[in-house]
CSV table of C-alpha atoms in Angstrom, one decimal:
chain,number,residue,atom,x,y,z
A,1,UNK,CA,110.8,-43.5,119.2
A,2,UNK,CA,108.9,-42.9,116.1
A,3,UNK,CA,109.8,-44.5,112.1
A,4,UNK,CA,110.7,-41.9,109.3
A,5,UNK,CA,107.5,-41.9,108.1
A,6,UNK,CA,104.5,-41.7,110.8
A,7,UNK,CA,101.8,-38.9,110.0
A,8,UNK,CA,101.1,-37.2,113.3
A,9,UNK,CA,99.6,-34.3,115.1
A,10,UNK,CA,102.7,-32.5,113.9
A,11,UNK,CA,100.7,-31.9,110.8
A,12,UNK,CA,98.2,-29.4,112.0
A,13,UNK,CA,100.7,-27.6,114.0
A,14,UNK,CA,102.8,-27.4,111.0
A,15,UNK,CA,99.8,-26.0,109.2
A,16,UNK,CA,99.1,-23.5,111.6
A,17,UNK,CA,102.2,-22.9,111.8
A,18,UNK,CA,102.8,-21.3,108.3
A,19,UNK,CA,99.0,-19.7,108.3
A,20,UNK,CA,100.5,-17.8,111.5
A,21,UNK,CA,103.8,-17.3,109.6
A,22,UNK,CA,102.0,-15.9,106.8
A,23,UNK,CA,99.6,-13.2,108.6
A,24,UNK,CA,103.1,-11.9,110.3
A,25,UNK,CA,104.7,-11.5,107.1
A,26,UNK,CA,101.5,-9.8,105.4
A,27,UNK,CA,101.6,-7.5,108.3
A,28,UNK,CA,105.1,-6.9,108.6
A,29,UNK,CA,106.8,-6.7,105.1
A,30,UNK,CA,104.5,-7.7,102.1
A,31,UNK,CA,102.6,-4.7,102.7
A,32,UNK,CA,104.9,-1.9,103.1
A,33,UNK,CA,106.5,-3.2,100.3
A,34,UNK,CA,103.4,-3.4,98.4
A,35,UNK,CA,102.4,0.0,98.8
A,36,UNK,CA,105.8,1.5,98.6
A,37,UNK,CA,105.8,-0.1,94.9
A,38,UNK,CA,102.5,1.6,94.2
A,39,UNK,CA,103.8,4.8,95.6
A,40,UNK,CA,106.8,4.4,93.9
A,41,UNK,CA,105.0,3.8,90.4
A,42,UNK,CA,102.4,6.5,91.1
A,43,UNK,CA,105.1,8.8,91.8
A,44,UNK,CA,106.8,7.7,88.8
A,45,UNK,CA,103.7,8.5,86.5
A,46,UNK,CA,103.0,11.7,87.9
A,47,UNK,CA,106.7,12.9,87.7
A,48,UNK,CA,106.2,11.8,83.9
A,49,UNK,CA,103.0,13.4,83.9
A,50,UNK,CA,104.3,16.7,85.6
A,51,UNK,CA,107.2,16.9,83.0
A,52,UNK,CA,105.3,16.8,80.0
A,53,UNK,CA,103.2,19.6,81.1
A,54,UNK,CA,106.0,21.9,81.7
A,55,UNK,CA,107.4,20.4,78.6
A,56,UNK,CA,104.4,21.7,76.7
A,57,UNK,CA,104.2,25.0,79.0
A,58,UNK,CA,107.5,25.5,77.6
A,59,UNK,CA,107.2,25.3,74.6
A,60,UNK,CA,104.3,27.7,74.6
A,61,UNK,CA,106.5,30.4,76.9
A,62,UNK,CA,109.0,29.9,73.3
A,63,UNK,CA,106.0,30.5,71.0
A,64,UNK,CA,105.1,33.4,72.9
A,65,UNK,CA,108.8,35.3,73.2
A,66,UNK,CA,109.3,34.5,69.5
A,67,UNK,CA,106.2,36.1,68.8
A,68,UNK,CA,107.1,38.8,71.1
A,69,UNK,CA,110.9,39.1,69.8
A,70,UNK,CA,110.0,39.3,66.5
A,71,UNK,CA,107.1,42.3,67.2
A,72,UNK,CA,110.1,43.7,69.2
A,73,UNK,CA,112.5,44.2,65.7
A,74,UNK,CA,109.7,45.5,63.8
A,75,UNK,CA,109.1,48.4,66.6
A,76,UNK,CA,112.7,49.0,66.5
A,77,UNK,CA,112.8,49.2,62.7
A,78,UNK,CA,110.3,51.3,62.4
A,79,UNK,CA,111.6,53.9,65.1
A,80,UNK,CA,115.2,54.0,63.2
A,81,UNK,CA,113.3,54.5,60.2
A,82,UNK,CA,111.5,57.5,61.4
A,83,UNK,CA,114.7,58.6,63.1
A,84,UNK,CA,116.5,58.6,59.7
A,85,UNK,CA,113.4,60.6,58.0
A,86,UNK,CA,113.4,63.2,61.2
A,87,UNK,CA,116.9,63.6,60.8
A,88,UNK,CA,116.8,64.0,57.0
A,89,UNK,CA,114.4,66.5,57.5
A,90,UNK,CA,116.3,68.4,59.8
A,91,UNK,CA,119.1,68.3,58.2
A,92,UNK,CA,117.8,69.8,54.9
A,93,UNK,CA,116.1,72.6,57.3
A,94,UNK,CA,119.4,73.6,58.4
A,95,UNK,CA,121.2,73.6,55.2
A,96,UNK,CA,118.3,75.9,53.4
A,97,UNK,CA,118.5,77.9,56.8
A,98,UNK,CA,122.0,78.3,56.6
A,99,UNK,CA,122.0,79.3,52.9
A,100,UNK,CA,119.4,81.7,53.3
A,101,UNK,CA,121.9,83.2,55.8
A,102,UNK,CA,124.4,83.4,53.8
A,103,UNK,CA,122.2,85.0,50.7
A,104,UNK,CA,121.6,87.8,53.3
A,105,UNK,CA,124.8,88.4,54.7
A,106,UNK,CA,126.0,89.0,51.2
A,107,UNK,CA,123.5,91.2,50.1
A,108,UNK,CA,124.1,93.0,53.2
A,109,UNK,CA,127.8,93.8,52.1
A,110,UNK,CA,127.0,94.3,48.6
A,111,UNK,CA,124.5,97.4,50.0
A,112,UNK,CA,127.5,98.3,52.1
A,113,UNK,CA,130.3,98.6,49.8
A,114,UNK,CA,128.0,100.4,47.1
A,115,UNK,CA,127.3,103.0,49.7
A,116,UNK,CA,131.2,103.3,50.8
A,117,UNK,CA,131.5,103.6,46.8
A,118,UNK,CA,129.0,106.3,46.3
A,119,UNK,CA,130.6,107.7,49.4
A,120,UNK,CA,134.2,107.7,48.5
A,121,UNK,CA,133.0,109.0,44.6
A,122,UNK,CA,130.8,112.1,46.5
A,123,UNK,CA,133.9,113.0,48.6
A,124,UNK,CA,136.7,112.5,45.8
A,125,UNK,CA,133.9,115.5,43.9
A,126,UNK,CA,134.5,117.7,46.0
A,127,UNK,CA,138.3,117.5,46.4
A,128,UNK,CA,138.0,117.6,42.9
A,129,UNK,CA,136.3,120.7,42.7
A,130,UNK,CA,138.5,122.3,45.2
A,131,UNK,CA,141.7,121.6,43.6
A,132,UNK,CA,140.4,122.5,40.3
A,133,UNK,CA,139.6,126.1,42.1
A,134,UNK,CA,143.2,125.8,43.6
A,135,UNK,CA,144.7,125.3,40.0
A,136,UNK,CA,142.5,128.1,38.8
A,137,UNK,CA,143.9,130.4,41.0
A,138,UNK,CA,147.5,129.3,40.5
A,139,UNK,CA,146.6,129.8,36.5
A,140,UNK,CA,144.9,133.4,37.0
A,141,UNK,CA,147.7,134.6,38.8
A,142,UNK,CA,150.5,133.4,36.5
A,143,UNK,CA,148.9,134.8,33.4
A,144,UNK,CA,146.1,135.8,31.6
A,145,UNK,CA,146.5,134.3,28.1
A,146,UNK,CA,143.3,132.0,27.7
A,147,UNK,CA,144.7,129.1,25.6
A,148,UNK,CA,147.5,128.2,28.2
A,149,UNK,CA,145.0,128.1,30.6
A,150,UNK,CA,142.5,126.0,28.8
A,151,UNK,CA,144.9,123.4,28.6
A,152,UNK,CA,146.2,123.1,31.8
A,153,UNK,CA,142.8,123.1,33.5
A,154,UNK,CA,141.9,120.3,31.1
A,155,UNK,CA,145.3,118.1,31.8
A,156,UNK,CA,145.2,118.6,35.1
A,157,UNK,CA,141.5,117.2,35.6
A,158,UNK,CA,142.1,114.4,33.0
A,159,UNK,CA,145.0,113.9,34.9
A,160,UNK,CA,143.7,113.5,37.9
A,161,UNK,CA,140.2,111.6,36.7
A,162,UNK,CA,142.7,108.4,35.9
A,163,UNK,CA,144.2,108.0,39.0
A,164,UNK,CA,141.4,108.3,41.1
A,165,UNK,CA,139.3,105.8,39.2
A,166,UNK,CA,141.8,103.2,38.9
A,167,UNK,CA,142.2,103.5,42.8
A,168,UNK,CA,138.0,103.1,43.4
A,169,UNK,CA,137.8,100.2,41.1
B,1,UNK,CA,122.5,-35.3,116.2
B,2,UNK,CA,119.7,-37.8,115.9
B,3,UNK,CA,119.8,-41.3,114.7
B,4,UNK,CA,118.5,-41.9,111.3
B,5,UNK,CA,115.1,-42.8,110.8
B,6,UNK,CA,114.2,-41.7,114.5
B,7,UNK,CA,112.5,-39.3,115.5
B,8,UNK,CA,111.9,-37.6,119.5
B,9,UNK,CA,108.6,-37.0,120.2
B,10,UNK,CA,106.3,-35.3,122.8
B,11,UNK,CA,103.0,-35.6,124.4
B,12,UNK,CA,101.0,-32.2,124.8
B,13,UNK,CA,96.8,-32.5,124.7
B,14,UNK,CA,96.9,-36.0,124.2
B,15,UNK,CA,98.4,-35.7,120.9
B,16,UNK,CA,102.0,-36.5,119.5
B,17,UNK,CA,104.3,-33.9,117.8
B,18,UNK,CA,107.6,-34.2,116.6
B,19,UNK,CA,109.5,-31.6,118.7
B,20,UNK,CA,112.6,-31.5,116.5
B,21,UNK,CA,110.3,-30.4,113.7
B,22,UNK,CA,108.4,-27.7,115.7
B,23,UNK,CA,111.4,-26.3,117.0
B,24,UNK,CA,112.9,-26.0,113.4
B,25,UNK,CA,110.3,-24.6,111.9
B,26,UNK,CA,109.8,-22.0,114.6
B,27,UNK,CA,113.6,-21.4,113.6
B,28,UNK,CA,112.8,-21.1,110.5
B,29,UNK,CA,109.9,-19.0,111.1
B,30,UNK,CA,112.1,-16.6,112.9
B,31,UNK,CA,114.4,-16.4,110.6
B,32,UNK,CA,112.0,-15.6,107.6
B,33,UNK,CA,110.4,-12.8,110.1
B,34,UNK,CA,113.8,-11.5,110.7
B,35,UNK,CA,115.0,-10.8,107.1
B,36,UNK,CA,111.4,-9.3,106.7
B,37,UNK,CA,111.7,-7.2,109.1
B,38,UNK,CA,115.3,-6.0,108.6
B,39,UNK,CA,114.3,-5.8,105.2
B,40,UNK,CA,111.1,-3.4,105.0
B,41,UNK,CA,112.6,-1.7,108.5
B,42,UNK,CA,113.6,1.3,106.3
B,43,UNK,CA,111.4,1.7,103.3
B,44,UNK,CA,112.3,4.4,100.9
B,45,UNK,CA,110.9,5.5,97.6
B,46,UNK,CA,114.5,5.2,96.3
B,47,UNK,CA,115.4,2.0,97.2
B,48,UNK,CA,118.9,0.8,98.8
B,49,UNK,CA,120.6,-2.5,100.4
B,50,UNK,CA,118.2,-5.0,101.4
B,51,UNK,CA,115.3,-3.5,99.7
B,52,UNK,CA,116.5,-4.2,96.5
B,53,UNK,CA,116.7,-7.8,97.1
B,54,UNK,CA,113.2,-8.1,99.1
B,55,UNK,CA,111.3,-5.7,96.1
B,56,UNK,CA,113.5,-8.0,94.0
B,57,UNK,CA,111.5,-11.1,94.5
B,58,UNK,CA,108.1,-9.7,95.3
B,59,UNK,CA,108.1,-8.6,91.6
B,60,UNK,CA,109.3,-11.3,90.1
B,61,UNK,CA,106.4,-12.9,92.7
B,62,UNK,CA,104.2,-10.6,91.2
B,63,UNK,CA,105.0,-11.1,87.3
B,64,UNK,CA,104.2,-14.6,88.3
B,65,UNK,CA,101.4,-14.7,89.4
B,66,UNK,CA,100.1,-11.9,86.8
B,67,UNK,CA,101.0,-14.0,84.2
B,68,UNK,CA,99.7,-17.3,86.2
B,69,UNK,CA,96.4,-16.4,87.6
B,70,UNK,CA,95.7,-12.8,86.6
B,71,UNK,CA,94.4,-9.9,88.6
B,72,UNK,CA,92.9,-12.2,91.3
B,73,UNK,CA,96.1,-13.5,92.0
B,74,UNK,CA,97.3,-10.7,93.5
B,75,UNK,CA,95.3,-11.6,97.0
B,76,UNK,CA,97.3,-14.7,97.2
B,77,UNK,CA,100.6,-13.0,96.8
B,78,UNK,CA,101.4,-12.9,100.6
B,79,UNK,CA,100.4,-16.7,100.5
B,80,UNK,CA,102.8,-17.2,98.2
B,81,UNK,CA,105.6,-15.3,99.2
B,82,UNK,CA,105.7,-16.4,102.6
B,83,UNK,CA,105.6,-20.2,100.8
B,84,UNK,CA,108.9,-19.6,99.1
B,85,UNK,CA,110.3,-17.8,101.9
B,86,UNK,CA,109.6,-20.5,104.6
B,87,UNK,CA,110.4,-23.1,102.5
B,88,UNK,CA,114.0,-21.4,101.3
B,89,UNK,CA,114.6,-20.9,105.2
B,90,UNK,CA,113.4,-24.3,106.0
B,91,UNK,CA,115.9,-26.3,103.5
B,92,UNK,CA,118.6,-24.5,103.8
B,93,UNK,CA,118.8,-24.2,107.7
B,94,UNK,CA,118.9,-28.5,107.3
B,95,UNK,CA,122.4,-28.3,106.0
B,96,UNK,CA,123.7,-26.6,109.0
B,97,UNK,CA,125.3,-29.1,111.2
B,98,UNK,CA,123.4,-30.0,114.2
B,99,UNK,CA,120.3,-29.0,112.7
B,100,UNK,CA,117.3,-30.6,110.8
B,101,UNK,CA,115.0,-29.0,108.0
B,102,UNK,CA,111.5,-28.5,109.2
B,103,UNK,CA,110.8,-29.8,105.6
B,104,UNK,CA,112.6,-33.4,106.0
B,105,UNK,CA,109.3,-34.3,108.1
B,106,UNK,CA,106.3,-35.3,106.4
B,107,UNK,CA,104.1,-33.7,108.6
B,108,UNK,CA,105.4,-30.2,107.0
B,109,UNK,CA,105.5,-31.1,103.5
B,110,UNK,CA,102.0,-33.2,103.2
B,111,UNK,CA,100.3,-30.2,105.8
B,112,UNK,CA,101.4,-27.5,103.8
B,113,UNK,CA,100.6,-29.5,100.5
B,114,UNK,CA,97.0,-30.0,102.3
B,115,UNK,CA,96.3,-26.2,102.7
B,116,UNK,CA,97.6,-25.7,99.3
B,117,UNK,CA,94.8,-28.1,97.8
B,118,UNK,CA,92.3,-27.3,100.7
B,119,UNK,CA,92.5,-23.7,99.1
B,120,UNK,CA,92.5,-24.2,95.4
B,121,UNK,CA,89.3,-26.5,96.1
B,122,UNK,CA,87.8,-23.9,98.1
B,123,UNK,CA,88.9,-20.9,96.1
B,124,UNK,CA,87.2,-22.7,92.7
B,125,UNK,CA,84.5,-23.5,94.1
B,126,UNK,CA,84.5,-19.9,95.5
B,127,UNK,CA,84.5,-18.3,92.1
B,128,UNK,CA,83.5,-20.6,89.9
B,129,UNK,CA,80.9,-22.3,91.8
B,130,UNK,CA,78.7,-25.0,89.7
B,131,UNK,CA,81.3,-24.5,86.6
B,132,UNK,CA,84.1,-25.7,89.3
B,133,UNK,CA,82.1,-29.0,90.0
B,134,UNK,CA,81.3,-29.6,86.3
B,135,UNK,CA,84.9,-29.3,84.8
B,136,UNK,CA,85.7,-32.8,86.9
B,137,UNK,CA,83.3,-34.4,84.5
B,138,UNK,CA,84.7,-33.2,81.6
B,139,UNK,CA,84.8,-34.2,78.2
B,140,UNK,CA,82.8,-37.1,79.6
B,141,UNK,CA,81.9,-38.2,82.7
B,142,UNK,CA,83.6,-40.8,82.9
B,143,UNK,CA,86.7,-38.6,82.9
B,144,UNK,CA,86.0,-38.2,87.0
B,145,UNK,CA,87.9,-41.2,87.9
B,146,UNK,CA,91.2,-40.0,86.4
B,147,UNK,CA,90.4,-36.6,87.5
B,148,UNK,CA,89.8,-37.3,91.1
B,149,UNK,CA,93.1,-39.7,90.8
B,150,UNK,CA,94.7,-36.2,89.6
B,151,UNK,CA,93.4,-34.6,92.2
B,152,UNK,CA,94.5,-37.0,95.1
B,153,UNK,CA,97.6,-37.0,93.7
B,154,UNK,CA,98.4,-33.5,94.0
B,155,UNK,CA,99.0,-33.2,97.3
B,156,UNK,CA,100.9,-36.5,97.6
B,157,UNK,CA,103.3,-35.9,94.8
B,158,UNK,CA,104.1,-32.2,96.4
B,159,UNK,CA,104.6,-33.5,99.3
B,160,UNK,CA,106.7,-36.0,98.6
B,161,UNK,CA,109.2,-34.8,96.5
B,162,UNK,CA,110.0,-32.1,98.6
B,163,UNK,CA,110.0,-34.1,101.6
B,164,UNK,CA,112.3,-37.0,100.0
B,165,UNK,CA,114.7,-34.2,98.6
B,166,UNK,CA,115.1,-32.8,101.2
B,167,UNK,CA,115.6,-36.1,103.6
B,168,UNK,CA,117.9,-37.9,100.9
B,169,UNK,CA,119.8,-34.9,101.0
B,170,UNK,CA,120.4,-34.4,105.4
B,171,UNK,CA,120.7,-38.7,105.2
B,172,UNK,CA,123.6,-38.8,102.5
B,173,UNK,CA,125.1,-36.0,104.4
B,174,UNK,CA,125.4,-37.7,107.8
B,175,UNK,CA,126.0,-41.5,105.9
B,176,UNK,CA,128.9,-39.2,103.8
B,177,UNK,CA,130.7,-37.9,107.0
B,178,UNK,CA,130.0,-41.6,108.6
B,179,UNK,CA,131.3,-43.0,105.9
B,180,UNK,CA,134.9,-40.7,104.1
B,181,UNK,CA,137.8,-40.9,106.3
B,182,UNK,CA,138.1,-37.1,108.6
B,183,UNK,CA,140.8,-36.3,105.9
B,184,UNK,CA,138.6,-36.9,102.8
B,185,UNK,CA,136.1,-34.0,103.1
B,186,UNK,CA,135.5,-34.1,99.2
B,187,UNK,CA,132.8,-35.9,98.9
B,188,UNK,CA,131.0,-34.4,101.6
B,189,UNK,CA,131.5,-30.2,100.5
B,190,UNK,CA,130.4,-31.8,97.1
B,191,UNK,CA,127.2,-33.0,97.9
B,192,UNK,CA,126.8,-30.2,100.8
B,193,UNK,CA,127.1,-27.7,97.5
B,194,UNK,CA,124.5,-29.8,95.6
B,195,UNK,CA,121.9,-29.8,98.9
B,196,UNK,CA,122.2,-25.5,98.8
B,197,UNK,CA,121.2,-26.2,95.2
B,198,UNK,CA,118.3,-28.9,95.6
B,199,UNK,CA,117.6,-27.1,98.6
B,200,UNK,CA,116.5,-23.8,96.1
B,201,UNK,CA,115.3,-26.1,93.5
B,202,UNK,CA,112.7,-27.3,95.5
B,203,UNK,CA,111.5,-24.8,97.4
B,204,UNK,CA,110.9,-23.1,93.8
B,205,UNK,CA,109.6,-26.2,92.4
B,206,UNK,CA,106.8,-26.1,96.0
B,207,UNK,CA,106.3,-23.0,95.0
B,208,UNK,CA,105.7,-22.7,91.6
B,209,UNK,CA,103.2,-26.0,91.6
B,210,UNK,CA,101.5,-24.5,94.2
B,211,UNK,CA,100.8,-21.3,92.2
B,212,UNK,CA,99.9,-23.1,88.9
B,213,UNK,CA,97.3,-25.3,91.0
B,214,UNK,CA,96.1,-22.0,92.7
B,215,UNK,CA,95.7,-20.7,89.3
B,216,UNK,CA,93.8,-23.4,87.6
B,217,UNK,CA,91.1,-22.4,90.4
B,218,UNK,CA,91.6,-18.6,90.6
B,219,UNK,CA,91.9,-17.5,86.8
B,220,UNK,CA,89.2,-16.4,84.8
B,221,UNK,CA,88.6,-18.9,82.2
B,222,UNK,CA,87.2,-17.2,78.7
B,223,UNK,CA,86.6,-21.0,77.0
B,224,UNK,CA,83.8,-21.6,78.7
């Protein structure tokens, strides 16, 4: 039976006690906990770290295909471009070619139908001089008198003349 | 339950311990291990549960004693947490009927009030040396009187209070119940409500003087 108040050996087992109490905690949960908050910011840091890298990396990949793009039109441009002048170009080749073509196939008929002209004229001659004969004959035999004969010759080939031309033209 | 102002003792060694208190504080002990333990049993990087609460107060511990005692503070963080944990534990198992707070003995309070001065004398002395000594006798020597009365009463005052906080408030509990007819509980969930309160209050209160002493002896001082 002991007052409220009586300091006793209580007092150092008290105090050893809590030193014991606080080497078991140390060991137990303040440091995990310690180092899992250093992790924990470390990893924090780095993952800031890490993303402004790619950040930047990024942004240089964007530099680099704009640069890229913008080479790409050009190229592009400049093959339509020389499209449209190889086409131009070919173009105008085949419409001289074709004229040229056409220049000769009309001179080509031209030659013909002068030579089916002088043809037709050479052989309409001679049917010409044939008949004539014919008619002579005819006139011989009916009579003799000059003057008739002179005129119907002459009429006859006149006659003719006409008829044949107007057909050639 | 005990009779007020009576205490059962042993003999072990020759010398005399209060067994109520030892067994308490082993309770407490336990129980301060335990929520540790359940605590930090699954750390993860993402935290969840418990571990909120437990990396909770160590950074609030740690903002402290940043702010406190600076970067060599951080050696005495265990110290500290483990104060505020044994003490919360200690005062608040008291209000549990049929059991006492290791904290409504003197023994507790004035020991751990002891270790607490015992180690800001020895950690100023530690790493201040000569300059540790000297700021007693400042401004003038004369000064030493009122600073050793300071120092003396360190201890004494944090011991105290705690210790008479915490017995006022297990006393008035039993002299409540003793004294409120069984169909008047009132009184007694009132002032049960106020103890969880003191019972926080104080061990803070421990805790904080104990870290603002620590830092008087651990912080770098740029005046002189």
């Amino acid at each position: 039976m002991i007052v409220l108040i009586e300091i006793n050996a209580t007092i150092l087992a008290q105090i050893l006690n809590f030193l014991i109490l606080v080497v078991l905690l140390r060991a137990v949960a303040y440091k995990p906990v310690a180092r899992l908050l250093q992790q924990r910011s470390d990893k924090i840091k780095g993952d800031l770290d890490k993303a402004e890298a790619d950040r930047k990396a990024a942004e240089q990949t964007l530099e680099q295909y704009k640069v890229q793009l913008a080479d790409a039109h050009k190229k592009a441009q400049d093959i339509v471009d020389k499209a449209n002048v190889t086409a131009r170009q070919e173009h105008d080749a085949a419409v001289a070619e074709t004229r040229k073509e056409i220049e000769r196939m009309k001179a080509t008929a031209q030659a013909e139908i002068e030579n089916e002209r002088n043809r037709a004229f050479d052989e309409m001659k001679s049917q010409i001089v044939s008949l004539s004969l014919a008619a002579a004959g005819k006139v011989v035999m009916k009579n003799i008198d000059t003057k008739e004969n002179d005129k119907l010759v002459n009429d006859f080939i006149s006659k003719l003349d006409k008829n044949m031309f107007a057909d050639l033209r | 339950m005990h009779d007020i102002g009576v205490r059962e003792t042993i003999r072990f060694l020759g010398l005399t311990f209060n067994i109520e208190t030892l067994k308490m504080t082993w309770l407490a002990m336990g129980i301060v291990i335990l929520i540790a333990c359940l605590a930090t049993r699954n750390l993860k990087v993402v935290p969840q549960g418990w571990q909120n609460f437990v990396e909770m107060i160590i950074l609030w511990l740690h903002d402290q004693i940043d702010a406190m005692m600076g970067r060599r503070g951080r050696m005495l963080a265990p110290f500290i947490v483990g104060l505020f944990m044994f003490l919360l534990a200690s005062n608040l198992i008291g209000l549990v009927p049929l059991m006492a707070s290791p904290t409504n003995d003197l023994n507790t309070t004035l020991g751990l009030a002891l270790l607490v001065v015992v180690m800001v004398h020895c950690l100023g002395l530690y790493f201040k040396g000569g300059h540790y000594i000297a700021h007693f006798f400042q401004p003038t020597p004369v000064f030493v009187v009122i600073n050793m009365i300071e120092e003396i009463a360190k201890p004494i005052t944090l011991a105290f209070r705690l210790f008479g906080n915490i017995l006022a408030g297990e006393i008035l509990i039993i002299v409540l119940l003793k004294l409120m007819p069984i169909w008047m509980p009132i009184p007694s969930v009132c002032w049960l409500a106020f103890s969880i309160f003191i019972s926080c209050v104080q061990a803070v209160i421990f805790t904080m003087l104990s870290m603002a002493y620590l830092a008087n002896a651990v912080k770098e001082d740029h005046a002189e």
